[in-house]
Short mmCIF file of C-alpha atoms in Angstrom, two decimals:
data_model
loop_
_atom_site.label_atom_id
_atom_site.label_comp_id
_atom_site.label_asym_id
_atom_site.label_seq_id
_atom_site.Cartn_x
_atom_site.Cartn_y
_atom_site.Cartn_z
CA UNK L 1 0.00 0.00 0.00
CA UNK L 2 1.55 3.13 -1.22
CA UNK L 3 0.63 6.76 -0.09
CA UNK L 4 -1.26 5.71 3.19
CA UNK L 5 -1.05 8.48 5.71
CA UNK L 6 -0.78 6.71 8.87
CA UNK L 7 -1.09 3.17 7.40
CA UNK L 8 -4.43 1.82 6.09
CA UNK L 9 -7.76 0.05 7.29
CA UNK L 10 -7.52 -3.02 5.04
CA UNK L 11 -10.90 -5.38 4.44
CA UNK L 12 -10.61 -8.59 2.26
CA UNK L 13 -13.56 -9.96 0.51
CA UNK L 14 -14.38 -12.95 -0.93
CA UNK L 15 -16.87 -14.04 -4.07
CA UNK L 16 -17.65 -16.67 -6.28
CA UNK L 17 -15.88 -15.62 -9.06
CA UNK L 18 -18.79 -16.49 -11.36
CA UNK L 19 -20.89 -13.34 -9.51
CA UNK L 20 -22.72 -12.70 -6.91
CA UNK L 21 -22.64 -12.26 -3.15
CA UNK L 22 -20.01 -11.91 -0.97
CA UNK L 23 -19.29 -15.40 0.98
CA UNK L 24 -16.56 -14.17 3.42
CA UNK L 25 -15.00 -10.65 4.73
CA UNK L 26 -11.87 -10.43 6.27
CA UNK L 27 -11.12 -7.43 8.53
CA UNK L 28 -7.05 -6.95 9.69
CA UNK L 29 -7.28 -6.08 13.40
CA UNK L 30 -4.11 -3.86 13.06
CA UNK L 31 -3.50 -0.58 11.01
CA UNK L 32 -1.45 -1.75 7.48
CA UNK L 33 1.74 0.15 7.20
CA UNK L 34 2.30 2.39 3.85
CA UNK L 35 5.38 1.34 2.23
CA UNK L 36 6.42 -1.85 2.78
CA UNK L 37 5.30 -5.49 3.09
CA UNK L 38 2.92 -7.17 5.36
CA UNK L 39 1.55 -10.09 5.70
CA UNK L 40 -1.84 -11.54 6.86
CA UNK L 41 -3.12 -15.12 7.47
CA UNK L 42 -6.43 -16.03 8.35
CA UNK L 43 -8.46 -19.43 7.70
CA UNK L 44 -11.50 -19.47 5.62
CA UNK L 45 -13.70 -22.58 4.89
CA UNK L 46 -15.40 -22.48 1.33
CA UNK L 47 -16.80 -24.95 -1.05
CA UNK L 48 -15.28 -26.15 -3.93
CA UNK L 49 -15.46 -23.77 -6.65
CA UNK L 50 -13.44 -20.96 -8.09
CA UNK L 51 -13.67 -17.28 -6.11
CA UNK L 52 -12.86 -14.05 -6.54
CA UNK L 53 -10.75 -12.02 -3.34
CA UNK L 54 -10.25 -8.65 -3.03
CA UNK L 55 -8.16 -6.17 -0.68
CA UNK L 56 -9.91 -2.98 0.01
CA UNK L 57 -7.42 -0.71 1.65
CA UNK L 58 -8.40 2.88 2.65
CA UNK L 59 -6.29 5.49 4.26
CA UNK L 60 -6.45 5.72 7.99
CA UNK L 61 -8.03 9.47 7.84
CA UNK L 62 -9.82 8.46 5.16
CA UNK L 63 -8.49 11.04 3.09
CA UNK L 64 -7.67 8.82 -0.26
CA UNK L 65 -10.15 6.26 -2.26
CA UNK L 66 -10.53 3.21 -1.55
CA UNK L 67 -7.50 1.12 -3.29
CA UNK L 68 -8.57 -2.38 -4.78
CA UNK L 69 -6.36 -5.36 -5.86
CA UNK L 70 -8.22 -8.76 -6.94
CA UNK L 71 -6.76 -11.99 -7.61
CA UNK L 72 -8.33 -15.46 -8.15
CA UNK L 73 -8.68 -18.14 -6.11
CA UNK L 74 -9.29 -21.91 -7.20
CA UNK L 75 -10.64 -23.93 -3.93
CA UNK L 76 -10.81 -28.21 -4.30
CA UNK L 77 -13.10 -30.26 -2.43
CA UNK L 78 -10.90 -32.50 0.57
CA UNK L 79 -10.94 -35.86 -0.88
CA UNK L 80 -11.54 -37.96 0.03
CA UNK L 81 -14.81 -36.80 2.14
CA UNK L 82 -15.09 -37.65 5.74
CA UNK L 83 -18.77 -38.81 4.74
CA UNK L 84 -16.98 -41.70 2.41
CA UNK L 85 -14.40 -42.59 5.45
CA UNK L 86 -17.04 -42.93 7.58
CA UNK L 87 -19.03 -45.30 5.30
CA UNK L 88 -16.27 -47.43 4.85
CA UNK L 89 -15.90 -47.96 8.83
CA UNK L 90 -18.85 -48.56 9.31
CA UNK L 91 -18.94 -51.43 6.70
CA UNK L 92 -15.43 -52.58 8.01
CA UNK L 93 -16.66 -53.33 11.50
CA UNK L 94 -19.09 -55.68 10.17
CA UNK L 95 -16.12 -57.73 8.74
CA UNK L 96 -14.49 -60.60 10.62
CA UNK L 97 -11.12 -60.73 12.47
CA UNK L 98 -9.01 -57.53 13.44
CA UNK L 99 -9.44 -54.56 11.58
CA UNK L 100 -8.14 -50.98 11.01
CA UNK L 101 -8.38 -48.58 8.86
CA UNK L 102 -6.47 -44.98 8.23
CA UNK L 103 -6.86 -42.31 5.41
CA UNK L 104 -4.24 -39.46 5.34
CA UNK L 105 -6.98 -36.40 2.85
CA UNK L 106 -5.89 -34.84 0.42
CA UNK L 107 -5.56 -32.07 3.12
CA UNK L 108 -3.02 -33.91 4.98
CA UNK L 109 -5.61 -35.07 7.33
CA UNK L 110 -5.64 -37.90 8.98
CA UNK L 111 -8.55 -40.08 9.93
CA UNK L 112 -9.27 -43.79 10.67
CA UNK L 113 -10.65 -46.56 13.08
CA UNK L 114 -8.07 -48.62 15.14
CA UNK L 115 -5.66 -46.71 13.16
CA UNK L 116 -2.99 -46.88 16.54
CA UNK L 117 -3.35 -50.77 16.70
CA UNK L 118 -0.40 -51.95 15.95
CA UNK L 119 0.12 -55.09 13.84
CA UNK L 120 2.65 -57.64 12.25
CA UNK L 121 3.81 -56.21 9.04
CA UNK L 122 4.37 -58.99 7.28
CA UNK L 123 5.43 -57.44 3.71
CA UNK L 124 4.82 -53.89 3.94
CA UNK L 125 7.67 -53.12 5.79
CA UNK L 126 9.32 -53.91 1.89
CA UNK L 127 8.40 -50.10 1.20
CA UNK L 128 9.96 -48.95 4.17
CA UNK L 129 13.56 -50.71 3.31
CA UNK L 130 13.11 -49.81 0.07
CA UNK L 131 12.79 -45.93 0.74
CA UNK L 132 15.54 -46.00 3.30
CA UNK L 133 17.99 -47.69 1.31
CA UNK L 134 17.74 -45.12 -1.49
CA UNK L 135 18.09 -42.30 1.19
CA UNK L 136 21.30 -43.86 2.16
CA UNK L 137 22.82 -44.45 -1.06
CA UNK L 138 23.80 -41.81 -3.31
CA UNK L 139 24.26 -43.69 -6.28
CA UNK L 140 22.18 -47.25 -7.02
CA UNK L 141 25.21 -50.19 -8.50
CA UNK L 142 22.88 -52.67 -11.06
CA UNK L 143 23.45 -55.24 -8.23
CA UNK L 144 21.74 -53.46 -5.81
CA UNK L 145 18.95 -52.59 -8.36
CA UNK L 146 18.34 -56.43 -8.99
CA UNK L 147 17.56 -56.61 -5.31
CA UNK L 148 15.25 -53.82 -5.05
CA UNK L 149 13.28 -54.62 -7.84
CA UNK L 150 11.98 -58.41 -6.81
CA UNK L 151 11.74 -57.15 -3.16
CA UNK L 152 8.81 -54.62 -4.57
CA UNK L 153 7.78 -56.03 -7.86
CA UNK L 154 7.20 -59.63 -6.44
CA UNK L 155 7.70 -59.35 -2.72
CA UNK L 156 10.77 -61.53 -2.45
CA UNK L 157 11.74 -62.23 1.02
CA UNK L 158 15.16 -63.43 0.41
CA UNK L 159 16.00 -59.78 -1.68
CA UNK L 160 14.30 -57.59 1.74
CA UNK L 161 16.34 -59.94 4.01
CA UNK L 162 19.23 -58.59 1.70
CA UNK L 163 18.22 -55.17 2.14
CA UNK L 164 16.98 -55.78 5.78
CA UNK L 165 20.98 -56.21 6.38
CA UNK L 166 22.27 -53.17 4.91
CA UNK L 167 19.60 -51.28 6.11
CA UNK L 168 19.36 -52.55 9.81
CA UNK L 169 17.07 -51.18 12.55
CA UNK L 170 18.67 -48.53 13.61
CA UNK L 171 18.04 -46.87 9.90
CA UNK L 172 14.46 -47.70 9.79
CA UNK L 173 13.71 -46.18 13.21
CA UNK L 174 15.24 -43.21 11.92
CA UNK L 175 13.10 -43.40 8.70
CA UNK L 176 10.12 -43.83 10.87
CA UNK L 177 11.27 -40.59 12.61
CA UNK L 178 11.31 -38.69 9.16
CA UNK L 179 8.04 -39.47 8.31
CA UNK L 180 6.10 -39.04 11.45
CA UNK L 181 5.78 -42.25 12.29
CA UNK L 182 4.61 -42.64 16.13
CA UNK L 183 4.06 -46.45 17.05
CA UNK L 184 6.96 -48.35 14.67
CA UNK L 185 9.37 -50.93 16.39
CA UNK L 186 11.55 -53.52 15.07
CA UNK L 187 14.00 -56.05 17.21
CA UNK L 188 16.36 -57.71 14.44
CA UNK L 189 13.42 -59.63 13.12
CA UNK L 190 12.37 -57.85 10.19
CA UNK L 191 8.96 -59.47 9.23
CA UNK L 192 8.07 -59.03 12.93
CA UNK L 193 8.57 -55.77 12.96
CA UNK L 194 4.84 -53.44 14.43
CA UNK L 195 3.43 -51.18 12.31
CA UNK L 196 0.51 -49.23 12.67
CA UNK L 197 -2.14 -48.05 10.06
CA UNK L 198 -1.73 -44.78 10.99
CA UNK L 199 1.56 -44.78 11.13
CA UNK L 200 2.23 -46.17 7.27
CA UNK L 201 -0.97 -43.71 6.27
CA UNK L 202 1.42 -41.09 7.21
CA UNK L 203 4.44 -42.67 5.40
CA UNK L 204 2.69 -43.66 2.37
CA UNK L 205 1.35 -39.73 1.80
CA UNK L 206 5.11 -38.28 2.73
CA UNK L 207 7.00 -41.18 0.73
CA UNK L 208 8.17 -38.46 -2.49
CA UNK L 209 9.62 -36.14 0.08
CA UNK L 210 11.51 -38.82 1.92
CA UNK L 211 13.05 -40.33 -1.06
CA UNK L 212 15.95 -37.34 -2.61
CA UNK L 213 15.23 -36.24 -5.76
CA UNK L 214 17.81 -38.27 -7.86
CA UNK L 215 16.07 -41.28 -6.51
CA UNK L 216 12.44 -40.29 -6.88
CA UNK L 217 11.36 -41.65 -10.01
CA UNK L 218 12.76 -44.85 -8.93
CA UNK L 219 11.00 -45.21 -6.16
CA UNK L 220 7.67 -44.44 -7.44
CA UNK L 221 7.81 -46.84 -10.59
CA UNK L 222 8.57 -49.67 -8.25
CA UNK L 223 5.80 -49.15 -6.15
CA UNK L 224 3.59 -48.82 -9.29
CA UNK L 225 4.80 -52.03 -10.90
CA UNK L 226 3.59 -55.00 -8.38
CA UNK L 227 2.76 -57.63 -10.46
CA UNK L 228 -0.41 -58.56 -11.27
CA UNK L 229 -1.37 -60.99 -9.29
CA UNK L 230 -0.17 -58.89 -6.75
CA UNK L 231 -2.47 -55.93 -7.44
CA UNK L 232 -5.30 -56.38 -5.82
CA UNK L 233 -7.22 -54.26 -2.97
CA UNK L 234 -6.86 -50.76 -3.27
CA UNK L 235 -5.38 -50.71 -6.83
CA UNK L 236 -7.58 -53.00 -8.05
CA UNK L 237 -10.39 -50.94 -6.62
CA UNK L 238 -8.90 -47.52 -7.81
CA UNK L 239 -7.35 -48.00 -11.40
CA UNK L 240 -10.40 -48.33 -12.99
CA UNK L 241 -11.61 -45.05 -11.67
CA UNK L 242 -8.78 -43.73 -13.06
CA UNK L 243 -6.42 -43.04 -9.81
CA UNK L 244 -2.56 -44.15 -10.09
CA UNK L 245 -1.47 -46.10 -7.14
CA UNK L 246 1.99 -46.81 -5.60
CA UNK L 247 1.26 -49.20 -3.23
CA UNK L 248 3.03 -52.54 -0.82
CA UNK L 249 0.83 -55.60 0.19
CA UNK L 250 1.59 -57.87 2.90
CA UNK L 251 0.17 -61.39 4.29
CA UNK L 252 1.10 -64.30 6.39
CA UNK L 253 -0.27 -66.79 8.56
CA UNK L 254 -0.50 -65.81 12.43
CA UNK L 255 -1.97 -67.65 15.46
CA UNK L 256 -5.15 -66.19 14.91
CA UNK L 257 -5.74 -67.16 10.97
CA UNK L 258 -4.49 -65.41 8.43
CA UNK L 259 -2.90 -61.60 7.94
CA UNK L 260 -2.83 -59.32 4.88
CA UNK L 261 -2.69 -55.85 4.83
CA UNK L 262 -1.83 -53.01 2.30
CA UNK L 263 -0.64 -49.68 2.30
CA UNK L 264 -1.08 -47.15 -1.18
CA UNK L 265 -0.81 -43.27 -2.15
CA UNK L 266 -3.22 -42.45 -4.41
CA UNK L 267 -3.43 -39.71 -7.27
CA UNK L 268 -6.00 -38.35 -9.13
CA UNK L 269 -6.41 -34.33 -11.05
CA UNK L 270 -5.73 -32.32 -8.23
CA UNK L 271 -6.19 -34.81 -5.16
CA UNK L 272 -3.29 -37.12 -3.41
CA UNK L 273 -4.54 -39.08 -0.55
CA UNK L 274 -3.20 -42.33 1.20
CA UNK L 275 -4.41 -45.20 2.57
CA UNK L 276 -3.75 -48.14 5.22
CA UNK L 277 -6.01 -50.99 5.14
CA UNK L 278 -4.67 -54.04 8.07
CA UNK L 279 -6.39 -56.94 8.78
CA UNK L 280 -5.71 -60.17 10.80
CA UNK L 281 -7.85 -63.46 12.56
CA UNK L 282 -9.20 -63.39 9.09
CA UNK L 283 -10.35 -66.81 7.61
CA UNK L 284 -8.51 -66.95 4.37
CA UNK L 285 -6.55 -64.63 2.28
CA UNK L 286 -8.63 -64.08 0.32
CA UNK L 287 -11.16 -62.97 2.58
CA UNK L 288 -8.82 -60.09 3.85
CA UNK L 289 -8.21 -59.20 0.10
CA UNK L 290 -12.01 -58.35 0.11
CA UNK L 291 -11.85 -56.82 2.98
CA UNK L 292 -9.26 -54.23 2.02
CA UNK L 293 -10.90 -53.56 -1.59
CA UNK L 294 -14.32 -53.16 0.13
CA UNK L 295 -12.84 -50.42 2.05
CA UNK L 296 -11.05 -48.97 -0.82
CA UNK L 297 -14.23 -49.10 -3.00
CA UNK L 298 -16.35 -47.43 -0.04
CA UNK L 299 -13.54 -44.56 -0.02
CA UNK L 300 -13.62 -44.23 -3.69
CA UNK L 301 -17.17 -44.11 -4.53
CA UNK L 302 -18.29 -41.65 -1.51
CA UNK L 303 -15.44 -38.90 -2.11
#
């Protein structure tokens, strides 16, 4: 604001951008000083749509028009909605064994049911070594890339016991601090390890940023390649809507029946979200491989 004697009442005002009323008015508590930069945050909830905001700025004696500057703004619906979620828990407490469930929005929001359980990981914890090894190596030898490659592509235990030993605990506990990870712990047994949904929601949604850039692209075609017969759940739930999926499975037997869980990030237009579906006690595989695409399906179709 240039020319404001005594700084300047400032009022910001929102409007669909299409016309008509205005949805939202901002007033700055404080007197805007002429002359130099200032900034203002405030939180406004609107529906999805595209807006129009303007800054009204008048002198503090009033003694100059009324300055106007307008810019647009494009707001996108959180996906996906907590309406959706809650369908999908609801539907997953009907299902046998032990369940949870977590969703990190599009927003960065996390929500779930028994999301701080923690479980076996069987598998999953493939993603984890696979993430930490490439943030601990600067370059990736064609030996090393023939190991990485079954370990996500087919889950081969013998190539993340490979990894496993490079890696070691102490490396994935520090991963686990990276990415916000609150209930992980490992004790030199590596499909032992306890994992929460929650905890690999959070991972899954923060997995580019952990990875460095060199080793980005890597990371994410892996993690999009599972075989086939690999691919079910949430990608085979969300790829014919359209969404791309990087996601790890796990399963195993345990002394309650069987395990299988799986983690994915999802991306779609202008939403990323992640998910976490675990499951044991349940009474076959593929029972628990319904169980995680009905949850997927219930996310997908309500968003």
């Amino acid at each position: 604001i240039e020319g404001a004697q005594g700084g300047a009442h400032v009022t910001i005002t929102i409007s669909p951008a299409a016309g008509g009323k205005v949805v939202k008015t901002i007033t700055v508590a404080r007197l805007v000083a002429s002359g130099r930069d200032s900034h203002v945050s405030f939180v406004c909830h609107l529906k999805a749509g595209r807006y129009v905001w303007t800054v009204h700025a008048v002198d503090r004696l009033l003694r100059v028009p009324t300055i106007l500057r307008t810019a647009h703004l494009n707001v996108v619906s959180v996906y996906p909605s907590a309406a959706a979620i809650a369908k999908a828990i609801a539907w997953l407490k009907q299902r046998s064994g032990v369940t949870a469930v977590a969703v990190v929005d599009s927003n960065g929001v996390l929500h779930g049911w028994n999301q701080d359980r923690q479980f076996v990981t069987a598998s999953v914890i493939k993603a984890m070594l696979l993430v930490e090894y490439l943030r601990t190596h600067a370059s990736i030898s064609s030996s090393a890339l023939a190991t990485l490659t079954p370990m996500i592509e087919v889950s081969d235990n013998n190539a993340a016991e490979a990894i496993y030993h490079v890696v070691g605990d102490s490396r994935l506990y520090a991963l686990a601090k990276a990415a916000g990870m609150k209930r992980f712990a490992i004790y030199g047994q590596l499909f032992g390890a306890q994992l929460t949904a929650a905890d690999q929601a959070r991972f899954f949604y923060r997995l580019p940023g952990l990875v460095p850039k060199s080793h980005r692209k890597l990371a994410l075609y892996l993690l999009s390649h599972v075989v086939s017969y690999q691919s079910w759940g949430i990608p085979a739930a969300a790829r014919p809507r359209g969404w791309q999926v990087w996601f790890k499975g796990g399963w195993r037997g345990t002394n309650i029946g069987q395990l299988v869980h799986q983690v994915a990030r999802l991306h779609k237009g202008a939403h990323t979200f992640s998910m976490a579906v675990f499951t044991d006690g349940d009474p076959s595989q593929g029972y628990g491989i319904e169980t995680i695409e009905g949850v997927a399906a219930r996310v997908l179709a309500g968003g």
